[in-house]
Coordinates of C-alpha atoms and ligand atoms in Angstrom, one line a residue:
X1 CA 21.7 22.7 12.2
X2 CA 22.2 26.1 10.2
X3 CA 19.9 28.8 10.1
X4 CA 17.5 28.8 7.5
X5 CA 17.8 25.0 6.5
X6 CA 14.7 23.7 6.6
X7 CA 15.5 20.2 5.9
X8 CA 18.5 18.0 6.7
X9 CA 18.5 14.3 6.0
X10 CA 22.0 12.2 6.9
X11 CA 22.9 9.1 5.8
X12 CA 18.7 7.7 5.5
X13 CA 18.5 4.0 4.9
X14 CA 15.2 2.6 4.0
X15 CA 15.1 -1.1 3.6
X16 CA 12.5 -3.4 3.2
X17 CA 12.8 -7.0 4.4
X18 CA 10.7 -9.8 1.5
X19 CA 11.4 -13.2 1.9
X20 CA 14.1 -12.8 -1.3
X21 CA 16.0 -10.7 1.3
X22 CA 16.6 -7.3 2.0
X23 CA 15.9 -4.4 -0.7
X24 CA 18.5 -1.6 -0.2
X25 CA 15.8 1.1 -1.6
X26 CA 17.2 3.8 -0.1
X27 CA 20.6 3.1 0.8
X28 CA 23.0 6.1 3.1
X29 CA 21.2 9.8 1.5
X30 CA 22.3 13.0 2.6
X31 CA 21.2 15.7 1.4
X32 CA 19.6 19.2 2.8
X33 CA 17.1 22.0 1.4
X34 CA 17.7 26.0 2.7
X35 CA 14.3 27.6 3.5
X36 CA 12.8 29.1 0.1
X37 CA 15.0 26.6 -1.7
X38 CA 13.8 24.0 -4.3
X39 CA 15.4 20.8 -5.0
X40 CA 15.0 18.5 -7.3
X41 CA 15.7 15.1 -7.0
X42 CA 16.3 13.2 -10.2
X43 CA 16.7 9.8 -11.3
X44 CA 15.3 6.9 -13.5
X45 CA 12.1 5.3 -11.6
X46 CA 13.2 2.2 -9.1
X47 CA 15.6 4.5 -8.1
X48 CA 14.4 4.8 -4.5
X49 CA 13.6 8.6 -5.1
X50 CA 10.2 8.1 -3.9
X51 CA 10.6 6.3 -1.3
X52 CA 13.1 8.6 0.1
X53 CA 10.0 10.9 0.0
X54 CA 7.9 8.9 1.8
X55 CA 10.5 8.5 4.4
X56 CA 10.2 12.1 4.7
X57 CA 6.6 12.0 5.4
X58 CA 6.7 8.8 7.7
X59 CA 4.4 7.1 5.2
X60 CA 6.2 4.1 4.8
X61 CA 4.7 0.3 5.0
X62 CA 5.1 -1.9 8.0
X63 CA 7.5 -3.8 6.0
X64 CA 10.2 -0.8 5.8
X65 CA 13.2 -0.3 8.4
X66 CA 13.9 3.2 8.5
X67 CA 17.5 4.4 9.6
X68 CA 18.9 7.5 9.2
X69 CA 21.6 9.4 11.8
X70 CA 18.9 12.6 11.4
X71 CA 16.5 14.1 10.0
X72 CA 15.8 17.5 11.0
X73 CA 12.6 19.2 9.5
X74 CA 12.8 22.7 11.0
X75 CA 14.5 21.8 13.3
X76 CA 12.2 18.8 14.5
X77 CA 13.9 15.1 14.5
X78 CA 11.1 13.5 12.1
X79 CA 12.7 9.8 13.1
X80 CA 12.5 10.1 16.9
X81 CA 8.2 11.0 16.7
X82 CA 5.8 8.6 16.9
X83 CA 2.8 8.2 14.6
X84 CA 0.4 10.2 15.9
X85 CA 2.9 13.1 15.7
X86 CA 3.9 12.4 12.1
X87 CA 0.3 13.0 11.4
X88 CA 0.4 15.9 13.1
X89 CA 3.0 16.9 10.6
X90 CA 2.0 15.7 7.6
X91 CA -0.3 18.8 6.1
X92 CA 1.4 21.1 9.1
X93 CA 5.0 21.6 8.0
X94 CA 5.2 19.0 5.0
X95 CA 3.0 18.1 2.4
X96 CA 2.8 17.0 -0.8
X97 CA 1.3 16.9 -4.1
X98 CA 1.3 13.8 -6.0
X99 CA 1.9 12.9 -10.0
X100 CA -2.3 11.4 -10.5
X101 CA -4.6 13.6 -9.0
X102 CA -6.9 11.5 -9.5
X103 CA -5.8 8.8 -7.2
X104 CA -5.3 11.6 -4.5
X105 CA -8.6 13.3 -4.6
X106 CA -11.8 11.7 -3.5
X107 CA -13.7 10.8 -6.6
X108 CA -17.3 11.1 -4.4
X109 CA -16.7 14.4 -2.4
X110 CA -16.9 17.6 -4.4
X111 CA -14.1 20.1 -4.2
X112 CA -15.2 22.3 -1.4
X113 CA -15.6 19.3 1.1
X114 CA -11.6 18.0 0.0
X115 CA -9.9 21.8 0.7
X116 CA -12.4 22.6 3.4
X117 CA -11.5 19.7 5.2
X118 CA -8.0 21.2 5.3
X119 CA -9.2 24.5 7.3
X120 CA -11.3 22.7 9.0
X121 CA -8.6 20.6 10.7
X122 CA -5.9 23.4 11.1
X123 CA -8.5 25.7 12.5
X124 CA -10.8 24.3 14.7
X125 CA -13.9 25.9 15.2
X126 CA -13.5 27.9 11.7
X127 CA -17.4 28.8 10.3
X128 CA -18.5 27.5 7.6
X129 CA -18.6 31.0 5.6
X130 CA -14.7 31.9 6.7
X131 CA -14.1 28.3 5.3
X132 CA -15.8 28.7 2.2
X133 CA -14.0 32.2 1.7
X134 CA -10.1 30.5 2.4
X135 CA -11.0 27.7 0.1
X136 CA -12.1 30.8 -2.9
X137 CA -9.0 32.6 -2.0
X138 CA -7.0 29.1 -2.1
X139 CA -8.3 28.5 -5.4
X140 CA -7.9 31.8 -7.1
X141 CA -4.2 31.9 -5.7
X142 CA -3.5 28.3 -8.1
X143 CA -5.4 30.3 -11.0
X144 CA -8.5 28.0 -11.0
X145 CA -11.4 30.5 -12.8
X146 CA -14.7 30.6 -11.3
X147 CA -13.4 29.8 -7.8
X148 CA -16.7 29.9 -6.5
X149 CA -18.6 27.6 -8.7
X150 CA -15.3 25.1 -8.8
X151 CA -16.1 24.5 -5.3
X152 CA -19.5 22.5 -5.8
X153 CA -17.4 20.9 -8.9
X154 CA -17.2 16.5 -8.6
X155 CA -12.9 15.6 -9.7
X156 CA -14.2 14.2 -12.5
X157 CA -15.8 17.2 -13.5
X158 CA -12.2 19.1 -14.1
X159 CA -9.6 18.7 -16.7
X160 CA -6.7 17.2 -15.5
X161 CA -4.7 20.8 -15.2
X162 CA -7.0 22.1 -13.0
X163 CA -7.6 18.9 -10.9
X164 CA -3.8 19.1 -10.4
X165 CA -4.3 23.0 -9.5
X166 CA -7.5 21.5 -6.8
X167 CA -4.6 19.2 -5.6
X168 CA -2.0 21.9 -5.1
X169 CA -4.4 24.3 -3.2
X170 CA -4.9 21.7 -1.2
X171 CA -1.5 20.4 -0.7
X172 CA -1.3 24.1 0.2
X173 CA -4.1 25.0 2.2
X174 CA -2.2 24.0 5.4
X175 CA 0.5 26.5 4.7
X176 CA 3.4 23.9 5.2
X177 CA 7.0 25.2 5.7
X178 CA 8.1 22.0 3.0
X179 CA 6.1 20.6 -0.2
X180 CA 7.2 17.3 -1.6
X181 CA 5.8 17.8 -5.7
X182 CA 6.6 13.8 -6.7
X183 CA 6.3 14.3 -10.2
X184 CA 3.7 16.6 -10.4
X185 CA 3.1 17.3 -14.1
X186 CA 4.3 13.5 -15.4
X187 CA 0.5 12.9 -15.9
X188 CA -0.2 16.0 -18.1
X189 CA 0.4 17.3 -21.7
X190 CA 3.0 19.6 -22.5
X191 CA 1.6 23.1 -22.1
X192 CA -0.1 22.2 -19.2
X193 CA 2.9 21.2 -17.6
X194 CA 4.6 24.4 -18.7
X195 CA 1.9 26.5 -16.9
X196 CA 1.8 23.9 -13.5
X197 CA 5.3 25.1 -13.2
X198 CA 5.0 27.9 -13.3
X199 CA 2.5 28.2 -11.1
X200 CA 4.4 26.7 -8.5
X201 CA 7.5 28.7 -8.8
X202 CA 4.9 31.4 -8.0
X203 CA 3.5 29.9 -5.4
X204 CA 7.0 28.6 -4.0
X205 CA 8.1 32.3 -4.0
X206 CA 5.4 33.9 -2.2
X207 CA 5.0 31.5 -0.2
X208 CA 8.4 31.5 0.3
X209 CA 8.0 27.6 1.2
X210 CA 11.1 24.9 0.5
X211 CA 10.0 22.5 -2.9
X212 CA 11.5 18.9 -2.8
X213 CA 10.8 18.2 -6.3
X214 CA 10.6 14.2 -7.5
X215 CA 11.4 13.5 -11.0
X216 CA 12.8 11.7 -13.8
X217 CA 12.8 15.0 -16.1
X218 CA 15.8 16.7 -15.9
X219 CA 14.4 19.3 -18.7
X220 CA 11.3 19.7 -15.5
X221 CA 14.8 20.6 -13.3
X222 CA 16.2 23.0 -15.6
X223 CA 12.9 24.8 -15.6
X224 CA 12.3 25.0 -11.6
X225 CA 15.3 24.0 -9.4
X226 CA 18.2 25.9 -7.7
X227 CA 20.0 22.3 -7.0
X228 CA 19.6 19.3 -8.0
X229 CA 20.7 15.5 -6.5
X230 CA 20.8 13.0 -8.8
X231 CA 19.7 9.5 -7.7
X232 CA 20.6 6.4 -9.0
X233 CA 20.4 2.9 -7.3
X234 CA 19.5 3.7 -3.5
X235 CA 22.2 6.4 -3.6
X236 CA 23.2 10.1 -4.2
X237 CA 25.4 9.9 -6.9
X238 CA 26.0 13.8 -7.8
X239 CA 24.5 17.6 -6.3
X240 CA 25.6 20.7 -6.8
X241 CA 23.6 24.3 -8.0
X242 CA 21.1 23.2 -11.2
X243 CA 23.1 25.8 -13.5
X244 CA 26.8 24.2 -13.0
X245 CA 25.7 20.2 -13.1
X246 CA 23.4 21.5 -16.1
X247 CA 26.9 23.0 -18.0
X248 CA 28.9 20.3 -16.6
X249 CA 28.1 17.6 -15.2
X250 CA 30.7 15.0 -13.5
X251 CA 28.6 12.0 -13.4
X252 CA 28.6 9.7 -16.4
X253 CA 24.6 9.0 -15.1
X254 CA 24.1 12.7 -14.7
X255 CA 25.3 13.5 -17.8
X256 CA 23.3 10.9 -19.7
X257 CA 20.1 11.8 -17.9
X258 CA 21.1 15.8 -19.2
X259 CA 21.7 14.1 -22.8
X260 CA 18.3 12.4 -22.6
X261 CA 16.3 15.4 -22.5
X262 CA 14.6 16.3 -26.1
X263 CA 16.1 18.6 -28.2
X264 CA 19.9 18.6 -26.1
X265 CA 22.4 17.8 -28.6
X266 CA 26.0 16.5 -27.9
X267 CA 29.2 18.3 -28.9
X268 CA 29.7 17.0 -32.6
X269 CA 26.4 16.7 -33.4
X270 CA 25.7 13.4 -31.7
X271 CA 22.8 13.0 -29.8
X272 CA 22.3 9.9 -27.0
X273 CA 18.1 9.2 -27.2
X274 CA 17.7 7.3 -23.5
X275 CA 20.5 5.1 -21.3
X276 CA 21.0 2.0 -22.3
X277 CA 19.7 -1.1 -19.6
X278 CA 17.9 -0.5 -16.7
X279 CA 18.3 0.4 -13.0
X280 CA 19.7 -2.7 -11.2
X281 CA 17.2 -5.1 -8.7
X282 CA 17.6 -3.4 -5.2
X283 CA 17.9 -7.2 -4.3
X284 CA 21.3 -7.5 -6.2
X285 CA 22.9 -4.4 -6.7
X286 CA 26.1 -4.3 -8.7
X287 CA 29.8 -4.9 -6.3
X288 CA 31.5 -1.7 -6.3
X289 CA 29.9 1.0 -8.4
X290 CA 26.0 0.2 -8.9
X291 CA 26.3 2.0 -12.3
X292 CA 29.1 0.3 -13.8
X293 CA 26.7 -2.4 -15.7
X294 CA 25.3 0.6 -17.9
X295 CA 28.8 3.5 -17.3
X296 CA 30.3 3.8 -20.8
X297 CA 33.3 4.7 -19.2
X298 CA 34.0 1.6 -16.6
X299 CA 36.8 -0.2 -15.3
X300 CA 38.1 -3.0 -13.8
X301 CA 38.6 -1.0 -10.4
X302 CA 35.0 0.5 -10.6
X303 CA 33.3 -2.9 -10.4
X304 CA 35.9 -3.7 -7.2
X305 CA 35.0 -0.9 -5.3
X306 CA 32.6 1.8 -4.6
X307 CA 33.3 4.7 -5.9
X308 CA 34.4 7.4 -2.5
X309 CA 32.1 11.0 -2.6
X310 CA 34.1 13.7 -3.9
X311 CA 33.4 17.5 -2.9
X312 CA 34.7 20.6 -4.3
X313 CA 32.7 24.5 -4.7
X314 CA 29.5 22.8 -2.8
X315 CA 29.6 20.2 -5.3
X316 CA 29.8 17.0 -4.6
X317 CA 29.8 13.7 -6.8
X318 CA 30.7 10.0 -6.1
X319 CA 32.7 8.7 -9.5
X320 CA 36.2 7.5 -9.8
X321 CA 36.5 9.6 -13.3
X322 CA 36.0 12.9 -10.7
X323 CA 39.9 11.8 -9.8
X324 CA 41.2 11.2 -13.8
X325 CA 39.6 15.1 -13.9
X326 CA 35.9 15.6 -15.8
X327 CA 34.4 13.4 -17.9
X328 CA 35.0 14.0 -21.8
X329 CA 32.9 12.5 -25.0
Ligands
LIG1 FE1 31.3 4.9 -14.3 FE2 33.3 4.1 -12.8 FE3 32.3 6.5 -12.4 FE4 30.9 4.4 -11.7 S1 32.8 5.1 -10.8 S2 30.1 6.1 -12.8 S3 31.5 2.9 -13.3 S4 33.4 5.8 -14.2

């Protein structure tokens, strides 16, 4: 492994057996994140983004066959531990914060039982006052006012921005090395988004922690990432640095993803409002390339075979057009 990579994931397979037969969800992803470095990872839901995620984190069902050649998190090969050191893990090295924080805060415990729990467990034998001081000093970092009185707040008692700011401190708390944000600001309106953002490029910097960000929002990417993977179908389809797949990208999924983002306009004034038709069933994906049923630009030999990676100036993309040179309108 190189210095400073915090994260390294070959070839991950995560399949789940149903008595239809074996759901590819996660089907051969590499990919890897430097320490400091955000990622995003974009794609249409169903398309197996989060439960690469949850592979990450071990927090799969029963159901789920994890493969993968490696995955090294600092170092650490997170498929050869068992579950009581996953746990271990989880909220040590990698956390993450979720899209509803709702679902993910205890709607019965008020805030300063949720974060102290978090000091609590990292720091055994912590007192109750040094507790109560971290979790002020957590707060204030996320830019919740009235840190203090926050504390004795109930969830339900926040708006949703600053219940997603409660769930980032205490994603946080724990000081982990990697922080998986699976569509963290899907569930809020527009300038609150803006501002969550911006928040955790703050945090992510002075932290200097590695961001695996989940979305669907490539105008989120644009905002926040220094790379970008882009997901379709179980598979990595494209990655390269956010600013050169942003001004070019080679995928015909990529750039329809880019072209779906309010307010981008194509060259000649045309503009694409979504994708047409929808991810495949993981049950029945598509011979040869799984985006040919919805790739304007198809052919014969692209429903035949799949489509072979390509990589050039840390790029790398997995589209027969990459051959016929870039894709034009
Ligand atoms: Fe489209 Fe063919 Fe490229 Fe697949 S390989 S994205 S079908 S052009």
């Amino acid at each position: 492994m190189e210095t400073g990579r915090c994260l390294e994931v070959n070839n991950l397979r995560t399949w789940f057996h149903t008595p239809e037969g074996v759901v590819k969800a996660v089907d051969g992803v590499s990919f890897h994140i430097e320490e400091g470095e955000t990622l995003a990872l974009v794609g249409e839901s169903g398309c197996g983004k989060t439960i690469t995620s949850l592979s990450l984190l071990r927090l799969l069902p029963e159901t789920a066959e994890l493969k993968a050649d490696r995955i090294l998190l600092n170092g650490r090969d997170v498929t050869q531990i068992d579950k009581t050191e996953a746990r271990l893990l989880r909220g040590s090295q990698i956390s993450m914060i979720f899209q509803e924080p709702m679902t993910s805060l205890n709607p019965v415990y008020r805030i300063e039982k949720q974060l102290g729990e978090v000091f609590r467990l990292h720091h055994p034998g912590i007192s109750k006052e040094e507790v109560e001081s971290r979790s002020v000093e957590m707060l204030r970092k996320v830019g919740v006012p009235n840190p203090k009185e926050r504390l004795k707040a109930y969830p339900h008692q926040l708006s949703g921005g600053l219940r997603q700011r409660v769930m980032i401190a205490i994603s946080l708390a724990s000081n982990p090395r990697l922080v998986i944000a699976d569509e963290p600001t899907t569930a809020l309106d527009v300038t609150i988004q803006a501002q969550i953002l911006d928040l955790l490029k703050q945090l992510q910097k002075d932290m200097n922690m590695s961001v695996l960000l989940i979305t669907h929002d490539f105008g989120v990417v644009s905002q926040i990432a220094r790379r970008v993977a882009v997901m379709y179908a179980g598979k990595i389809v494209e990655e390269g640095p956010m600013e050169d797949v942003f001004a070019e990208p080679w995928h015909p999924y990529t750039k329809l993803l880019i072209l779906s983002i309010p307010g981008i306009k194509v060259t000649r004034g045309k503009r694409l409002e979504s994708i047409k038709g929808t991810v495949p069933n993981p049950l029945r994906f598509p011979e040869g390339c799984r985006f040919a049923p919805r790739c304007p630009y198809a052919t014969e030999a692209c429903r035949k075979t799949e489509p072979p990676v390509y990589e050039e100036g840390g790029r790398r993309v997995s589209c027969f057009l990459f051959k016929r040179d870039t894709v034009s309108d």
